[in-house]
mmCIF file of C-alpha atoms in Angstrom:
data_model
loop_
_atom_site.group_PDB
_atom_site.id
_atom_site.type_symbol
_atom_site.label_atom_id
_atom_site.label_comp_id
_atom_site.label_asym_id
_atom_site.label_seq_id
_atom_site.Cartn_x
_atom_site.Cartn_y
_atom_site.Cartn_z
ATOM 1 C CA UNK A 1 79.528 148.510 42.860
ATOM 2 C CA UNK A 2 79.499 152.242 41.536
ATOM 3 C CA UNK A 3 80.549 151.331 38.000
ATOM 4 C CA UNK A 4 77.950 149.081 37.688
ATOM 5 C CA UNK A 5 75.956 151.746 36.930
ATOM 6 C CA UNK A 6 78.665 152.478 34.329
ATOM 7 C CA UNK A 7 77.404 151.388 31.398
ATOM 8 C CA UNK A 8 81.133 151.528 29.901
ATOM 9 C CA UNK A 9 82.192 149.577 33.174
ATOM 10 C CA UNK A 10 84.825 146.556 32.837
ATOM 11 C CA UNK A 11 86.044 144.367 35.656
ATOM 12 C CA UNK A 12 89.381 142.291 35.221
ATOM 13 C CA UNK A 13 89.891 139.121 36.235
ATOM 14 C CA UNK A 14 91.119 139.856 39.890
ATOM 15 C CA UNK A 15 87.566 141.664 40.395
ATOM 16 C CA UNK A 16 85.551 138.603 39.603
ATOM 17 C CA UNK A 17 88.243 136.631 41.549
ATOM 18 C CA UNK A 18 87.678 138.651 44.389
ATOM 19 C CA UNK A 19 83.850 138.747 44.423
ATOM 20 C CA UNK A 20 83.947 134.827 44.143
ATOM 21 C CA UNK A 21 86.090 134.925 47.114
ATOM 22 C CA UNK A 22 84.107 137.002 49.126
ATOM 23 C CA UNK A 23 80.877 135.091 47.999
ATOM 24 C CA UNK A 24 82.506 131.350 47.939
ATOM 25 C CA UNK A 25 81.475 130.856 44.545
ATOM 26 C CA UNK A 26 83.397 130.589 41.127
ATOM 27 C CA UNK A 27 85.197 133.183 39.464
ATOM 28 C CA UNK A 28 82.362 131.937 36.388
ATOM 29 C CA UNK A 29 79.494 132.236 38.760
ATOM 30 C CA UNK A 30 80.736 135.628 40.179
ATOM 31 C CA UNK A 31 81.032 137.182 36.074
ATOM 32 C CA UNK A 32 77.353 135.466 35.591
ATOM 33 C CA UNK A 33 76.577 137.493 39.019
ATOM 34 C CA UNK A 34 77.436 141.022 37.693
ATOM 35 C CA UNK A 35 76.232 140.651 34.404
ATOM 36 C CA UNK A 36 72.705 139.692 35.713
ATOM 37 C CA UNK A 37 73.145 142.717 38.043
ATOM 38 C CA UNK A 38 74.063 144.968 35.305
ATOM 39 C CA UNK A 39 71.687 144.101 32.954
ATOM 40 C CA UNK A 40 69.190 145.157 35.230
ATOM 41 C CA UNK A 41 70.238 148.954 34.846
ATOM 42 C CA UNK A 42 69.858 150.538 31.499
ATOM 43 C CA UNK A 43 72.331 152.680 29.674
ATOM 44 C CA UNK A 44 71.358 155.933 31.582
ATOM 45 C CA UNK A 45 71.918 154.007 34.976
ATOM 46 C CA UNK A 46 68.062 153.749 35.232
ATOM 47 C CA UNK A 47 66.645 150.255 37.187
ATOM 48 C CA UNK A 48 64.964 147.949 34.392
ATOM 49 C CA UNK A 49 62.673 146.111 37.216
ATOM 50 C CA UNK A 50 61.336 143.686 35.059
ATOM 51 C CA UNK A 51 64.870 142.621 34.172
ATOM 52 C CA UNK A 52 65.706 142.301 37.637
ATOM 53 C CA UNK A 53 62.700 140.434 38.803
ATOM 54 C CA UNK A 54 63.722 138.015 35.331
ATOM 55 C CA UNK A 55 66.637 137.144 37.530
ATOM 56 C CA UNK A 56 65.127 136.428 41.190
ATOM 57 C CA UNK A 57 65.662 133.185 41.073
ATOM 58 C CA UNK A 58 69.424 133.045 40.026
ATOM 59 C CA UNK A 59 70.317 136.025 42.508
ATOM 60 C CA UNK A 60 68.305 133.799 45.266
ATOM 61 C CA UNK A 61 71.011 131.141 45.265
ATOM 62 C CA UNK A 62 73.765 133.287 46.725
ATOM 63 C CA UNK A 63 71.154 133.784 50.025
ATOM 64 C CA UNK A 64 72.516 136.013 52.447
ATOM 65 C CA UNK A 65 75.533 137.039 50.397
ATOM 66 C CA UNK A 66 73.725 138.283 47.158
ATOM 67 C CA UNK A 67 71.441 140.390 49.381
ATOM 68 C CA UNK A 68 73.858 141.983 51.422
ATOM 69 C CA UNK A 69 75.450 143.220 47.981
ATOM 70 C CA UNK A 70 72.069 143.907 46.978
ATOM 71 C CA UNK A 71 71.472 146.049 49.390
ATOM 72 C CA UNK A 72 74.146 147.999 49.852
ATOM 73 C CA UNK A 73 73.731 148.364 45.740
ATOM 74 C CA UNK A 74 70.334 150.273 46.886
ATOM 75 C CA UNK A 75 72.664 152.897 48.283
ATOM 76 C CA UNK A 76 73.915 153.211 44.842
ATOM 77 C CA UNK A 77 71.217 154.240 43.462
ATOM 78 C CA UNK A 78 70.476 158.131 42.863
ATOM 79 C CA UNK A 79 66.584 158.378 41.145
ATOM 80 C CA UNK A 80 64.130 157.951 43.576
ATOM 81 C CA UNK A 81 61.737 156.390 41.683
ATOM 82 C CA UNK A 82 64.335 153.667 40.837
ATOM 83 C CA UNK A 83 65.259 153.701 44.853
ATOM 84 C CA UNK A 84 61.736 153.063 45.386
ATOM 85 C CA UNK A 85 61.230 150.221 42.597
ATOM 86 C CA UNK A 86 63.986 148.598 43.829
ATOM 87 C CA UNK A 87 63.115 148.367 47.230
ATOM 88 C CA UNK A 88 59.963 147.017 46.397
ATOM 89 C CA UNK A 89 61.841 144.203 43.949
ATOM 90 C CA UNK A 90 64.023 143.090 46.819
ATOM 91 C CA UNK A 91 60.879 142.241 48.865
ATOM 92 C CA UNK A 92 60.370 139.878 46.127
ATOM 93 C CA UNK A 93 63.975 138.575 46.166
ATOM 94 C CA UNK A 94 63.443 138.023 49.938
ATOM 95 C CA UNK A 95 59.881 135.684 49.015
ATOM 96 C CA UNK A 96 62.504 133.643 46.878
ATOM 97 C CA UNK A 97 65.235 132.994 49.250
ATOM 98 C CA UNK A 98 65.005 129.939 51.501
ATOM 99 C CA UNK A 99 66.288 131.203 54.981
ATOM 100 C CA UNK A 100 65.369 134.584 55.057
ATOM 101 C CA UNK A 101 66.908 134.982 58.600
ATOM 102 C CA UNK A 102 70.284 135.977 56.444
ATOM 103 C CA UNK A 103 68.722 138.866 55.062
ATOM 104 C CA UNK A 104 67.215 139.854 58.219
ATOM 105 C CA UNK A 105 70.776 140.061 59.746
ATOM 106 C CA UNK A 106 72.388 141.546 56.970
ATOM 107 C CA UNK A 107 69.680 145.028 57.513
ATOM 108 C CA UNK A 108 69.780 144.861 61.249
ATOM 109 C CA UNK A 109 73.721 145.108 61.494
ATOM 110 C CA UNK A 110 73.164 148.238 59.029
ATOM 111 C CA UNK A 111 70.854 150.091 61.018
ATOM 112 C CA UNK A 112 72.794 149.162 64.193
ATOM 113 C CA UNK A 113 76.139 149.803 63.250
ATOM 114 C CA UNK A 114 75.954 153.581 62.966
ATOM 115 C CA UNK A 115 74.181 154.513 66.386
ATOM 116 C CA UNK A 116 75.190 158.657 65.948
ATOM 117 C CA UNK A 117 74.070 158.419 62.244
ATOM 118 C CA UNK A 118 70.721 158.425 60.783
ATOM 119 C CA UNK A 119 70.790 157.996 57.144
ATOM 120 C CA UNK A 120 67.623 158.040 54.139
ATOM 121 C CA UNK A 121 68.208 153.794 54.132
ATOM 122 C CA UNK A 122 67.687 153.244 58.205
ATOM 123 C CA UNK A 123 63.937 153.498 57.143
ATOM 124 C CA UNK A 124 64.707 151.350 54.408
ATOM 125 C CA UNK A 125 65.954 148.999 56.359
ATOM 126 C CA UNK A 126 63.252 148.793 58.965
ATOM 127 C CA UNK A 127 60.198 148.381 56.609
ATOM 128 C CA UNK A 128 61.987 144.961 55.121
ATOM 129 C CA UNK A 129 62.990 144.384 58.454
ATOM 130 C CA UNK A 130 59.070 144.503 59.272
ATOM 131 C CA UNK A 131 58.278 142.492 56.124
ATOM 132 C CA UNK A 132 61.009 139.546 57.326
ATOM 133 C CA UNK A 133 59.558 139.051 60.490
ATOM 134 C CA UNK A 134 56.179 137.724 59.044
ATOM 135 C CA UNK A 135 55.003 134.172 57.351
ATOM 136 C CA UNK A 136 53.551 136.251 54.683
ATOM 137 C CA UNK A 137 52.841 139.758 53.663
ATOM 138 C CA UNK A 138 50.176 141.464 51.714
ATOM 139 C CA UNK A 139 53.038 144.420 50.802
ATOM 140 C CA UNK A 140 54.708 142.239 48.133
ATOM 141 C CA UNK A 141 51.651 142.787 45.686
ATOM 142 C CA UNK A 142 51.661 146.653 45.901
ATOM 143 C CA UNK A 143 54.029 149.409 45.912
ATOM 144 C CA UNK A 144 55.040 150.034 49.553
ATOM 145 C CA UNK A 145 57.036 152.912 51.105
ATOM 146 C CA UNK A 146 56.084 152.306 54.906
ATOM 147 C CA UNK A 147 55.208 149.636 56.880
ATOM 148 C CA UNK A 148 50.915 149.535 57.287
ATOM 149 C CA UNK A 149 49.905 149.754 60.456
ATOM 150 C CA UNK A 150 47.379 146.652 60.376
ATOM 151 C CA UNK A 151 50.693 144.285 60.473
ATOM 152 C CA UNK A 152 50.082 145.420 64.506
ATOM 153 C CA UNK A 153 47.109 142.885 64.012
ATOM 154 C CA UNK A 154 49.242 139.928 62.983
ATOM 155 C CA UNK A 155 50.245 137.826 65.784
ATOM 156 C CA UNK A 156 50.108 134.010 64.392
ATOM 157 C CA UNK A 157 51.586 135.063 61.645
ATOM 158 C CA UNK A 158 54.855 136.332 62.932
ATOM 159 C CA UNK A 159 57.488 133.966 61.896
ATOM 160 C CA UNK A 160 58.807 132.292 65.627
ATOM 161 C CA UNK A 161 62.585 131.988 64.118
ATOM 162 C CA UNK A 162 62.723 135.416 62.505
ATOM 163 C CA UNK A 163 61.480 137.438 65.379
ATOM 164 C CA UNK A 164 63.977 135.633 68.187
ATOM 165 C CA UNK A 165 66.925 136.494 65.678
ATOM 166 C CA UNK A 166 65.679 139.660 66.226
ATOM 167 C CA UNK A 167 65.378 139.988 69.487
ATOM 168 C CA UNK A 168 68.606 138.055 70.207
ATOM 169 C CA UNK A 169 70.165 140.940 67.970
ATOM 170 C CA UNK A 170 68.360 144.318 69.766
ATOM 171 C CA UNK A 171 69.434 142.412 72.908
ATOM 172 C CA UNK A 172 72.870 142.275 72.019
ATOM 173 C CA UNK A 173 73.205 145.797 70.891
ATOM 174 C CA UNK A 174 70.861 147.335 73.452
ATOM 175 C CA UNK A 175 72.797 150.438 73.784
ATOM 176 C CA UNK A 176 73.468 151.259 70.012
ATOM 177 C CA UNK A 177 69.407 150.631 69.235
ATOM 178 C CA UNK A 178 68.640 152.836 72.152
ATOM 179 C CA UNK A 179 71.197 155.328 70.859
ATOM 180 C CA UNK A 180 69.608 154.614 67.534
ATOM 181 C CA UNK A 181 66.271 155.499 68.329
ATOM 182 C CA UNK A 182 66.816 158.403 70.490
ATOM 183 C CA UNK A 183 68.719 159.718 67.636
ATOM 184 C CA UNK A 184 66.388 159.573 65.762
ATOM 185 C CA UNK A 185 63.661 161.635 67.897
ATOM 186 C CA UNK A 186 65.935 164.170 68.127
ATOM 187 C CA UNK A 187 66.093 165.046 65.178
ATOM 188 C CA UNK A 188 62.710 165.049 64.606
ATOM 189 C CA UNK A 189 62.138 167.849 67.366
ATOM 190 C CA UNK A 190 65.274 169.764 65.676
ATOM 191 C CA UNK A 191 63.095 169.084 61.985
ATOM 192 C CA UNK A 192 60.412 170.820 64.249
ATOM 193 C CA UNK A 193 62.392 173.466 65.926
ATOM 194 C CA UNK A 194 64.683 174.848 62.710
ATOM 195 C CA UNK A 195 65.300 178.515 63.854
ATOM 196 C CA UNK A 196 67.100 177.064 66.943
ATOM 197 C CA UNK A 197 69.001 174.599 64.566
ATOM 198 C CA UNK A 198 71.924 175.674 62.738
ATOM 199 C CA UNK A 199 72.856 172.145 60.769
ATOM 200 C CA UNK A 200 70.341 171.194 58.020
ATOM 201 C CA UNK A 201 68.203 168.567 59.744
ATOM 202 C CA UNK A 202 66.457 165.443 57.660
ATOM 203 C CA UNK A 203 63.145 165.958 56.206
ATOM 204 C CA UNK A 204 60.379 165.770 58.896
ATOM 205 C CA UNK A 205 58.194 163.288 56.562
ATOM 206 C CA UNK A 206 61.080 161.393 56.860
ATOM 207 C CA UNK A 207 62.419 161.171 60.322
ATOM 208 C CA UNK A 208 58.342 160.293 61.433
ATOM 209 C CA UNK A 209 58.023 157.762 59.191
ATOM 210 C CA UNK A 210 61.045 156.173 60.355
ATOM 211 C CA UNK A 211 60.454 156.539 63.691
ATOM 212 C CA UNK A 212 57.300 154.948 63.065
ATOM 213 C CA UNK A 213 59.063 151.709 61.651
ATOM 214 C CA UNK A 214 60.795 151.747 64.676
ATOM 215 C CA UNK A 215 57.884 151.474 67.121
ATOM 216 C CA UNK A 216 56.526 148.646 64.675
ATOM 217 C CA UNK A 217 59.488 146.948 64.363
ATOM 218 C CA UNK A 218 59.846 146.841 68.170
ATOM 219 C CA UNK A 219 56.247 146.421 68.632
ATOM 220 C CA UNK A 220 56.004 142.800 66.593
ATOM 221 C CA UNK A 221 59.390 141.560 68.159
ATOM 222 C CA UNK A 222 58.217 142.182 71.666
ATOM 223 C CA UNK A 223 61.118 142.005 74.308
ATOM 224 C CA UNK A 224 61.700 143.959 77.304
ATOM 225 C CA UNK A 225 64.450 146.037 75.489
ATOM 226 C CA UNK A 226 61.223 147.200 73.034
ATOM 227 C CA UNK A 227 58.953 147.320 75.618
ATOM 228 C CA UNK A 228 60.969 149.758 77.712
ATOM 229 C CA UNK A 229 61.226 151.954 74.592
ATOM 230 C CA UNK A 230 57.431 152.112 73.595
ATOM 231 C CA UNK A 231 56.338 152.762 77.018
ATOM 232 C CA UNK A 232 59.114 155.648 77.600
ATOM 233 C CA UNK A 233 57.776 157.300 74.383
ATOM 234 C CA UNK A 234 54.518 156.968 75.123
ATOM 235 C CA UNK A 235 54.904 158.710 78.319
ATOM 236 C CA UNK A 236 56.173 161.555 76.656
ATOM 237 C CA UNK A 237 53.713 161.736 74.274
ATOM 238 C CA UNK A 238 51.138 161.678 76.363
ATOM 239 C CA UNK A 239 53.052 164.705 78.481
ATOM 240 C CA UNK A 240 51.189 167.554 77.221
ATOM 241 C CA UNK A 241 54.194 169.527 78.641
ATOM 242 C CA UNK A 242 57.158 167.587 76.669
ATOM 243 C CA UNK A 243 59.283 169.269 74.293
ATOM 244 C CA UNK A 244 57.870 167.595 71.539
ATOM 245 C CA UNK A 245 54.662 169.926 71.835
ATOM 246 C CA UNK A 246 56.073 173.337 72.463
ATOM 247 C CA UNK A 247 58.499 173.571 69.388
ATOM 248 C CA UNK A 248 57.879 175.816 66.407
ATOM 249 C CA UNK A 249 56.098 173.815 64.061
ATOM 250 C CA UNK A 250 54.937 171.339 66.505
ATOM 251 C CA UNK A 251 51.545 172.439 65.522
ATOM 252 C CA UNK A 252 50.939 172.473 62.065
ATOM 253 C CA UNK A 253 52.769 168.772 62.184
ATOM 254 C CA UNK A 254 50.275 167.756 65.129
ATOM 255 C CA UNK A 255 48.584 164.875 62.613
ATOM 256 C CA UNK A 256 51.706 162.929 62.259
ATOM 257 C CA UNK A 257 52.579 163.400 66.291
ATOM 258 C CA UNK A 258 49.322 161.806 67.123
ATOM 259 C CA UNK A 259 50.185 159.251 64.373
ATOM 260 C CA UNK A 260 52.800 158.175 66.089
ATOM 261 C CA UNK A 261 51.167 158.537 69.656
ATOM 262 C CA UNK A 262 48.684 155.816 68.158
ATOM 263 C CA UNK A 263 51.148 153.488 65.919
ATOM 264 C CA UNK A 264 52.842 153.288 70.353
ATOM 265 C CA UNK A 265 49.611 152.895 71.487
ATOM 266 C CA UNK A 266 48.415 149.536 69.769
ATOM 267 C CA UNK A 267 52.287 148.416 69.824
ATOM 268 C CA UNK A 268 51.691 148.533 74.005
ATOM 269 C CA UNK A 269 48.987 146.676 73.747
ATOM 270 C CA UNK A 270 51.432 143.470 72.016
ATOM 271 C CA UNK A 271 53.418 142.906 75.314
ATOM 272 C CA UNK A 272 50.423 141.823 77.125
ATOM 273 C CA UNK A 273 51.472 143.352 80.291
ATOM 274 C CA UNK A 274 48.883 144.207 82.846
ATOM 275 C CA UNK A 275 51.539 146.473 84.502
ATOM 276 C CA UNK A 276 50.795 148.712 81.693
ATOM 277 C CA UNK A 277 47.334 149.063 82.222
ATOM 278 C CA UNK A 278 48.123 152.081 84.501
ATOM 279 C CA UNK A 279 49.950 153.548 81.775
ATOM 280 C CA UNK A 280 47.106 153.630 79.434
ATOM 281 C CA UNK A 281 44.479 155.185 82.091
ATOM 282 C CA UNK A 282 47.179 158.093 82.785
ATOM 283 C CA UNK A 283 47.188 158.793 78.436
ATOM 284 C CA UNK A 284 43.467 158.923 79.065
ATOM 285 C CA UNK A 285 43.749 161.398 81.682
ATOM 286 C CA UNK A 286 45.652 163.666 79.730
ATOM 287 C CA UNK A 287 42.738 164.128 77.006
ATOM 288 C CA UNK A 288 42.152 167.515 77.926
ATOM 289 C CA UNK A 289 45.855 169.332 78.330
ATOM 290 C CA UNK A 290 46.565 167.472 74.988
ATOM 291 C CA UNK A 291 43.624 169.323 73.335
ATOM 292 C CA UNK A 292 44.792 172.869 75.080
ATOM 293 C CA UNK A 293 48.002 172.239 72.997
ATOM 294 C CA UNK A 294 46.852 171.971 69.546
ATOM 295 C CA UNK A 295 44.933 173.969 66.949
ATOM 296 C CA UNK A 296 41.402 173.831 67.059
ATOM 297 C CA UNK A 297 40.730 172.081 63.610
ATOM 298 C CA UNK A 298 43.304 169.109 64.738
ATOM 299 C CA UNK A 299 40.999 168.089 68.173
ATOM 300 C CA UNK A 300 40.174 164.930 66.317
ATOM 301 C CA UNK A 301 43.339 163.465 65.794
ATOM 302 C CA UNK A 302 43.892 163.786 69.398
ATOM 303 C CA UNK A 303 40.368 162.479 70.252
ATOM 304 C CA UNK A 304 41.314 159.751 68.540
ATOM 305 C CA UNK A 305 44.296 158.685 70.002
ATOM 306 C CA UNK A 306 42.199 158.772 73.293
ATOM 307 C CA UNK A 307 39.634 156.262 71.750
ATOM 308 C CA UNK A 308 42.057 153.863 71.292
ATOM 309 C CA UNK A 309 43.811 153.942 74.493
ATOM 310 C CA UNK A 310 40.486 153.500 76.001
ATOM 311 C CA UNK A 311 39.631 150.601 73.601
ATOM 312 C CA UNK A 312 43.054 148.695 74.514
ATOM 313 C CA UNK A 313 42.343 149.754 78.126
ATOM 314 C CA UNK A 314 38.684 147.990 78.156
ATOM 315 C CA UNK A 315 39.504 144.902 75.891
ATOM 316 C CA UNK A 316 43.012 144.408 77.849
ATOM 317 C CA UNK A 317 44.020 140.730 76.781
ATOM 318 C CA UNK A 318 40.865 139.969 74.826
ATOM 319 C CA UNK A 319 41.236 140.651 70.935
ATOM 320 C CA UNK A 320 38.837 142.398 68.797
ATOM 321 C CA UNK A 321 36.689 140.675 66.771
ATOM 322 C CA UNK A 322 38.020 142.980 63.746
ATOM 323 C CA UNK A 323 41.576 141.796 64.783
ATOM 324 C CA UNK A 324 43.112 138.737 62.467
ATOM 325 C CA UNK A 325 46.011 137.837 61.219
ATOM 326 C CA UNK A 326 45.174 137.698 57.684
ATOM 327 C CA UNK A 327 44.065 141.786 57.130
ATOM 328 C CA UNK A 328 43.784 142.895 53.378
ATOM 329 C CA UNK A 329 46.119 145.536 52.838
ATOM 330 C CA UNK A 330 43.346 148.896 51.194
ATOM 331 C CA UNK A 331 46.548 150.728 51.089
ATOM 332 C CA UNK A 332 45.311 153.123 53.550
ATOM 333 C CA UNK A 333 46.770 154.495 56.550
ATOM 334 C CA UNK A 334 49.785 156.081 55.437
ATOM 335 C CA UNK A 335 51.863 158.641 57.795
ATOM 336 C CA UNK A 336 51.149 161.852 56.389
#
């Protein structure tokens, strides 16, 4: 896979023989295979996306197999730019292949399979994860890099398949995707708190935005494994005394805190639990210590926040009229 990029690359016979193998296609089909792969890379090693989205069709036969190599390919790749481009083409790829369910197991073992690892592709991961689960998705006409948050409005058009795979797979690995997630929020308080952190931590952009694709992802699944996770972290975000608030640069990143705090907010309001309604009135209550915590320029985001708690709280089980399935992605609402 790394000297594909390798413009002087060569692969014997016993390479194609083995990819056919591990494909169950020909040793011809496997050659045609990496020379459609490689031709989608120029000379430098740069992604030629117009090359690659020549080819959909052909990579679409080998379904779950050509994306899992696909994938892990993505890991390959060093430019960002190029990481970016193709991410975006393999949402395309995934519009061509005819069970999509493959791919959608292929990037859920990868984010579950390293529970004490967080890694730049687990975000990756999770926004195509977010873009499987649906009939139909806006995203694959524009350039995407997180998940927007009006898929939190989609409901009908969840695919019913897609999402039980899903949950049948968080279910099965409960532990790892709690270990997952909680590994993740830690080190998004050490990102926050780096003068009491001696390891390099991940970028905090980063680690919120993929937290965020978490809290989605759980959010249009439902489940009681997802539901116990939003409604733990949304009682400690609504703790104006939790860690999360007192670190060093907890408040100059207060915007994307409260992003999050609202991304959990509408995701509670998807399980359709009355038991939660409690839950909501006690973030409401907390308006005030919230505001005592951050700067006086950010009272807004937090005032926010508050206004839709109290929405969800007063329209519990009746949708808004501004709610459908079939939003039009402005390309707004990004995590900043």
């Amino acid at each position: 896979m790394r000297g594909l990029l390798n413009s002087k690359a060569s692969f014997t016979d016993d390479d194609y023989a083995i990819i056919a193998e591990d494909f169950a296609i020909t040793d011809e089909d496997a050659r045609e295979l990496l020379n459609l792969l490689q031709s989608s890379f120029d000379s430098e090693g740069r992604f030629r996306r117009k090359v690659f989205k020549g080819h959909l069709k052909e990579f679409a036969k080998y379904e779950r197999n050509i994306f899992q190599f696909l994938w892990h390919y993505l890991k390959q790749i060093n430019n960002r730019q190029d990481r970016v481009s193709y991410l975006n083409s393999l949402q395309l790829l995934i519009s061509e292949m005819k069970d999509p369910k493959q791919a959608l197991l292929v990037l859920l073992a990868d984010f579950i399979k390293t529970p004490m690892q967080v890694t730049f592709f687990d975000r990756n991961a999770l926004i195509l994860c977010n873009i499987l689960l649906r009939k139909y998705n806006q995203e694959l006409r524009n350039e995407i890099e997180i998940t927007p948050e009006e898929v939190l409005m989609v409901r009908e058009g969840l695919d019913p398949d897609r999402v039980a795979v899903a949950i049948e797979q968080v279910s099965m690995h409960q532990d790892k995707f709690y270990q997952k997630i909680r590994l993740v929020h830690e080190g998004f308080q050490q990102a926050l708190n780096p003068r009491a952190v001696a390891e390099k931590t991940l970028p905090i952009r980063y680690l919120v935005t993929l937290e965020r694709e978490a809290y989605i992802f759980l959010s249009l699944i439902g489940g009681s494994a997802g539901h116990k996770i939003i409604r733990d972290a949304i009682e400690e975000y609504s703790n104006p005394h939790a860690r999360i608030y007192m670190l060093d640069k907890s408040s100059e990143n207060i915007p994307a805190i409260m992003q999050l705090f609202k991304v959990l907010i509408r995701g509670l309001h998807r399980f359709n639990d009355i038991a939660d309604l409690p839950l909501l009135q006690s973030v409401m209550g907390q308006e005030k210590p919230l505001m005592s915590k951050v700067p006086d320029n950010q009272y807004l985001v937090v005032k926010r926040v508050m206004e839709w708690a109290d929405r969800r709280s007063r329209t519990w089980n009746v949708p808004s009229p501004n709610e459908r399935d079939l939003w039009e992605y402005s390309g707004e609402g990004n995590c900043p």
